[in-house]
Coordinates of C-alpha atoms and ligand atoms in Angstrom, one line a residue:
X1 CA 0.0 0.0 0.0
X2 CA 1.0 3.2 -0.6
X3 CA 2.5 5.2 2.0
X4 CA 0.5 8.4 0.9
X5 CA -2.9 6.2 2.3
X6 CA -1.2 5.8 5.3
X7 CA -0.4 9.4 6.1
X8 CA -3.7 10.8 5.1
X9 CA -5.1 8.2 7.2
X10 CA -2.9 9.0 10.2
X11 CA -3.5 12.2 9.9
X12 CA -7.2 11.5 11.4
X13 CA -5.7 10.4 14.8
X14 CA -8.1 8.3 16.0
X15 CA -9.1 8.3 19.6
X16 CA -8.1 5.2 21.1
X17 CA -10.2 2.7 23.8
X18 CA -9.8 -0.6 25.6
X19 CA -11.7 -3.6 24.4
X20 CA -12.4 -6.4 26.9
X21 CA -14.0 -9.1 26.6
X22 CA -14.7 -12.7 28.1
X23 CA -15.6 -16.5 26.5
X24 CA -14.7 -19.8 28.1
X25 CA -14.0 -18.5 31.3
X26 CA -11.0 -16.4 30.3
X27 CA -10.8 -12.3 29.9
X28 CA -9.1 -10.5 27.7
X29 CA -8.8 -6.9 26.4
X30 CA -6.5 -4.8 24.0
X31 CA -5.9 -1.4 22.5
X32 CA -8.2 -0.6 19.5
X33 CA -7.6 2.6 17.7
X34 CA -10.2 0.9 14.7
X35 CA -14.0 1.4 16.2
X36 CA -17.0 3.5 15.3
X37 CA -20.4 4.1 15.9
X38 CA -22.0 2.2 12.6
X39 CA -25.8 3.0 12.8
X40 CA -28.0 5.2 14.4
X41 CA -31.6 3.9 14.8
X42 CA -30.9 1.1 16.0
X43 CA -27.2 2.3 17.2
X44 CA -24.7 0.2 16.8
X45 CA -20.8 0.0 17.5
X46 CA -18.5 -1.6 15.5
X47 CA -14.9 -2.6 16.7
X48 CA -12.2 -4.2 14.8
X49 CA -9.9 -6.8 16.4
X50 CA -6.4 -8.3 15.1
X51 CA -6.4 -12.3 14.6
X52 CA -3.1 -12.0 16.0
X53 CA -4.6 -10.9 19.0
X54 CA -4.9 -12.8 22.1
X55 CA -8.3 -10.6 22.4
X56 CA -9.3 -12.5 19.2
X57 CA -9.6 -15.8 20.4
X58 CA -11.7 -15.0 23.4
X59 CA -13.7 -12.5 21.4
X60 CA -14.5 -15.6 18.6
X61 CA -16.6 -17.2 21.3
X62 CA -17.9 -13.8 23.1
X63 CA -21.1 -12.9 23.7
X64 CA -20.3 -9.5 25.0
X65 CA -17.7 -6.5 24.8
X66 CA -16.9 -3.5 26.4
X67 CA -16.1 -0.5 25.3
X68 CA -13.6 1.8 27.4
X69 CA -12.9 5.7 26.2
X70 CA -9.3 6.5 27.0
X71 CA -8.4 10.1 28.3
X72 CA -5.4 11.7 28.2
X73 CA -4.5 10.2 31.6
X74 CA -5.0 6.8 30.5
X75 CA -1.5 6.2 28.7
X76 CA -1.1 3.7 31.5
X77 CA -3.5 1.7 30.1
X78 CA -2.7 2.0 26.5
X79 CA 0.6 0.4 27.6
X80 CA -0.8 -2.1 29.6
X81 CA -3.4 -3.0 26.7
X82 CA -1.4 -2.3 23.7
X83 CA 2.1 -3.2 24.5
X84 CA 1.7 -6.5 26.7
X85 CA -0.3 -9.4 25.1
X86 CA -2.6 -11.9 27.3
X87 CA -0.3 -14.7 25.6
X88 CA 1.9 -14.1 28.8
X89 CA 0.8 -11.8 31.2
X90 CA -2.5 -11.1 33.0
X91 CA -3.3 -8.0 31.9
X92 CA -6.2 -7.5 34.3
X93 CA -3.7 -8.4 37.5
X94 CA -3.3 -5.3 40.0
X95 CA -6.1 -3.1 38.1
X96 CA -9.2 -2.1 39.4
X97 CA -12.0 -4.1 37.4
X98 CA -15.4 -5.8 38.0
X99 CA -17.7 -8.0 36.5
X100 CA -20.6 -6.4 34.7
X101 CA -23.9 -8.1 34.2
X102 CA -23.0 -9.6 31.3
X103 CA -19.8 -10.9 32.8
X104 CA -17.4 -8.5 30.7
X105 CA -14.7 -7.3 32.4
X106 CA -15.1 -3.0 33.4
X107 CA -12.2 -1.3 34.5
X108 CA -12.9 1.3 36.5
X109 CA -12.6 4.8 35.8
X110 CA -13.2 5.3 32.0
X111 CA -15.8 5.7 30.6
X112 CA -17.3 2.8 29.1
X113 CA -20.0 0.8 27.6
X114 CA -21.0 -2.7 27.0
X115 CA -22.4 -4.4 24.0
X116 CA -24.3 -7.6 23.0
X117 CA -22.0 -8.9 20.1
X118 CA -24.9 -8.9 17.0
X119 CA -22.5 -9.5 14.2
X120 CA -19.0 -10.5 13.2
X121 CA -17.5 -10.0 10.0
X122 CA -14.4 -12.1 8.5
X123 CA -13.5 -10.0 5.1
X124 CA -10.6 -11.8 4.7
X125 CA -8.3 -9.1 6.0
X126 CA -6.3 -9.3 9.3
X127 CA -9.0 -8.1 11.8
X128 CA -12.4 -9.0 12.4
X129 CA -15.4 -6.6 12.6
X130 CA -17.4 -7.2 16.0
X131 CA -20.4 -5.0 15.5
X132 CA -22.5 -4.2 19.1
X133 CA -25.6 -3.2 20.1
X134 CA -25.5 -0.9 23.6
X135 CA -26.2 -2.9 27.1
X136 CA -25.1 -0.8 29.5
X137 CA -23.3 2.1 30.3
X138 CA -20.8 1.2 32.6
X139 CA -19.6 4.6 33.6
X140 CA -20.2 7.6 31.9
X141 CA -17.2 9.7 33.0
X142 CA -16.4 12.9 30.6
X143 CA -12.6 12.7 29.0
X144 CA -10.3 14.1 26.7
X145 CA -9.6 11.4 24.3
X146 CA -6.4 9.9 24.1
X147 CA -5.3 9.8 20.7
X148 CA -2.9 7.3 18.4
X149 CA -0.7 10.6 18.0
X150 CA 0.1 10.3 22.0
X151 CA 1.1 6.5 21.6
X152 CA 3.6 6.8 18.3
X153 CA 6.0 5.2 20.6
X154 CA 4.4 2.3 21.7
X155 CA 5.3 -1.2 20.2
X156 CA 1.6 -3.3 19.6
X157 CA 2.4 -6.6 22.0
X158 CA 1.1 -8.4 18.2
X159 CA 1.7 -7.3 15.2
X160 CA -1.4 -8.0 12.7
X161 CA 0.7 -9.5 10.1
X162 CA 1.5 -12.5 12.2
X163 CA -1.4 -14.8 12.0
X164 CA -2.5 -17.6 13.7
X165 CA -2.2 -20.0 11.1
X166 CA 1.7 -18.8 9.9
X167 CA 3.3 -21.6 11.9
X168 CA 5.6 -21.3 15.5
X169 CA 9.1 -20.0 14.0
X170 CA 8.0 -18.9 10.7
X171 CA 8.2 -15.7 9.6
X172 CA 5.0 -13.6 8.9
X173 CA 6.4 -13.2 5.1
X174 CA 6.0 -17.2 5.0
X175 CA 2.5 -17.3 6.2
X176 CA 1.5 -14.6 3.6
X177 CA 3.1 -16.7 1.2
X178 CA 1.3 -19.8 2.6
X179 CA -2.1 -17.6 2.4
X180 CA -0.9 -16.3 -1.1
X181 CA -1.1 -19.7 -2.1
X182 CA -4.2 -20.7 -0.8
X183 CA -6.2 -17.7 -2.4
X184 CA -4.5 -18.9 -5.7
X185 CA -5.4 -22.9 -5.3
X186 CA -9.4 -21.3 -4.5
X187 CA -9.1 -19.8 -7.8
X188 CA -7.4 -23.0 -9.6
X189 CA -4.1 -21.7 -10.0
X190 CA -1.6 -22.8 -8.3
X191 CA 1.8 -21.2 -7.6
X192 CA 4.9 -23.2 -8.3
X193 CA 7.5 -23.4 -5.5
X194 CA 9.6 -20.8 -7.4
X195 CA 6.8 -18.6 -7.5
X196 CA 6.3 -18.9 -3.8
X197 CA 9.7 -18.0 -2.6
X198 CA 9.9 -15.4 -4.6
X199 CA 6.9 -13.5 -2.8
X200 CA 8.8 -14.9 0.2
X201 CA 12.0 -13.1 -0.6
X202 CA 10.2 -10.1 -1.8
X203 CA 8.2 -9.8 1.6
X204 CA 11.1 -10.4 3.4
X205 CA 12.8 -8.0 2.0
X206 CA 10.1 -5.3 1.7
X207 CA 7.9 -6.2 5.1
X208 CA 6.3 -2.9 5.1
X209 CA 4.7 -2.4 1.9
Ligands
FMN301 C1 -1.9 2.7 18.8 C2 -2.3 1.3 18.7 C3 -3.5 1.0 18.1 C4 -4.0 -0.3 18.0 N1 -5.2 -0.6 17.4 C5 -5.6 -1.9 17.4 C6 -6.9 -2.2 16.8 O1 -7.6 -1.3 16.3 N2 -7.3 -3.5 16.8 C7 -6.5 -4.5 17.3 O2 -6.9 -5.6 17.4 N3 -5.3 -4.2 17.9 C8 -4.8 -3.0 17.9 N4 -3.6 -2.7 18.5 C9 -2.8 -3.8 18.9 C10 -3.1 -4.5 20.2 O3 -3.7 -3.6 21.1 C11 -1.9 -5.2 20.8 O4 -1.3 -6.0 19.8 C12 -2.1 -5.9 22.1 O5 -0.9 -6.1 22.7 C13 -2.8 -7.2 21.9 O6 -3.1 -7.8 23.1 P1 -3.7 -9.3 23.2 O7 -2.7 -10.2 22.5 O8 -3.7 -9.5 24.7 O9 -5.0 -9.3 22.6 C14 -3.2 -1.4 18.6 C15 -2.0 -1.1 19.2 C16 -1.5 0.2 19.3 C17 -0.2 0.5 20.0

């Protein structure tokens, strides 16, 4: 992509928020700088999780999510959210949470709302669209948004390329490759082996693009 898309879009600094969210008896929760309101009458909410996430697994078999509005105060928490993955840490450990009716986690202190999950949506990218209908409102605290601008610094605890299905010890440029090659095989087309490792070496080379 070009890097012109990604200036203009960066140039809309998005407010950020904390996502939780529980299935299976686990919690989880990350950053999310992609969400929006997405309907009016009825409302709706619509979030947009990494499948590299931790967040992503438990949000799969979710019934609920929360919502939390970061203020400026809140870098804390981006760190905590963004930075540090549930993979390995307990992200909820030492913070001041609760349970709310429909057994999302709440931290306290932001404002925040929960939704019923209505819809997910796979377009074949790297996140997933949850869209939610409004519950409850948690806590309905004014704040100055904290904004991506605020965070430049902060390293995501997952990057979206890596994907669930690249493989422990391979490189996100050969599970692209892998999923280059099954969108090609759908279509009846398969790549030879030198065709692969050339996208292989290319990515590699190029990870950014
Ligand atoms: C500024 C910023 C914005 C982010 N936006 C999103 C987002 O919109 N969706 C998402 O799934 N992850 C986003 N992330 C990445 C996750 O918050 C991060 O990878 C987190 O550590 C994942 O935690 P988990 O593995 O416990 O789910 C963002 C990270 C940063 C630093």
């Amino acid at each position: 992509m070009s890097g012109t898309v990604d200036d203009i879009v960066a140039q809309a600094d998005p407010a950020l928020v904390v996502v939780t969210t529980a299935s299976r008896d686990e919690h989880a929760g990350c950053l999310v700088g992609f969400h929006a309101q997405c309907s009016i009458e009825p409302f709706r909410y619509a979030i947009w999780i990494s499948k590299a996430n931790h967040t992503y697994e438990v949000a799969l078999f979710a019934t609920h999510f929360a919502v939390h509005f970061l203020g400026d105060q809140d870098r804390g928490l981006a760190e905590r959210f963004g930075a540090e993955t549930g993979d390995s840490v307990d992200k909820f450990a030492g913070l001041d949470w609760s349970l709310s009716t429909s057994d999302v986690p709440v931290l306290a202190g932001c404002a925040a709302v929960v939704f019923r999950k209505e819809t997910m949506w796979d377009d074949g990218g790297d996140h997933i669209c949850l869209v939610g209908a409004p519950v409850t409102v948690a806590s309905a605290a004014a704040f100055v948004p904290l904004r991506v601008s605020a965070v430049r610094d902060l390293e995501a605890g997952h990057d979206p390329r890596e994907r669930p299905d690249a493989g422990e010890g391979e490189s996100s440029a050969a599970g692209e490759a892998e999923e280059l090659q099954e969108i090609a095989v759908g279509f009846g087309h398969e790549l030879t082996p030198e065709q692969v490792d050339a996208f292989r070496a290319d990515r590699e080379s190029s990870p950014d693009e």
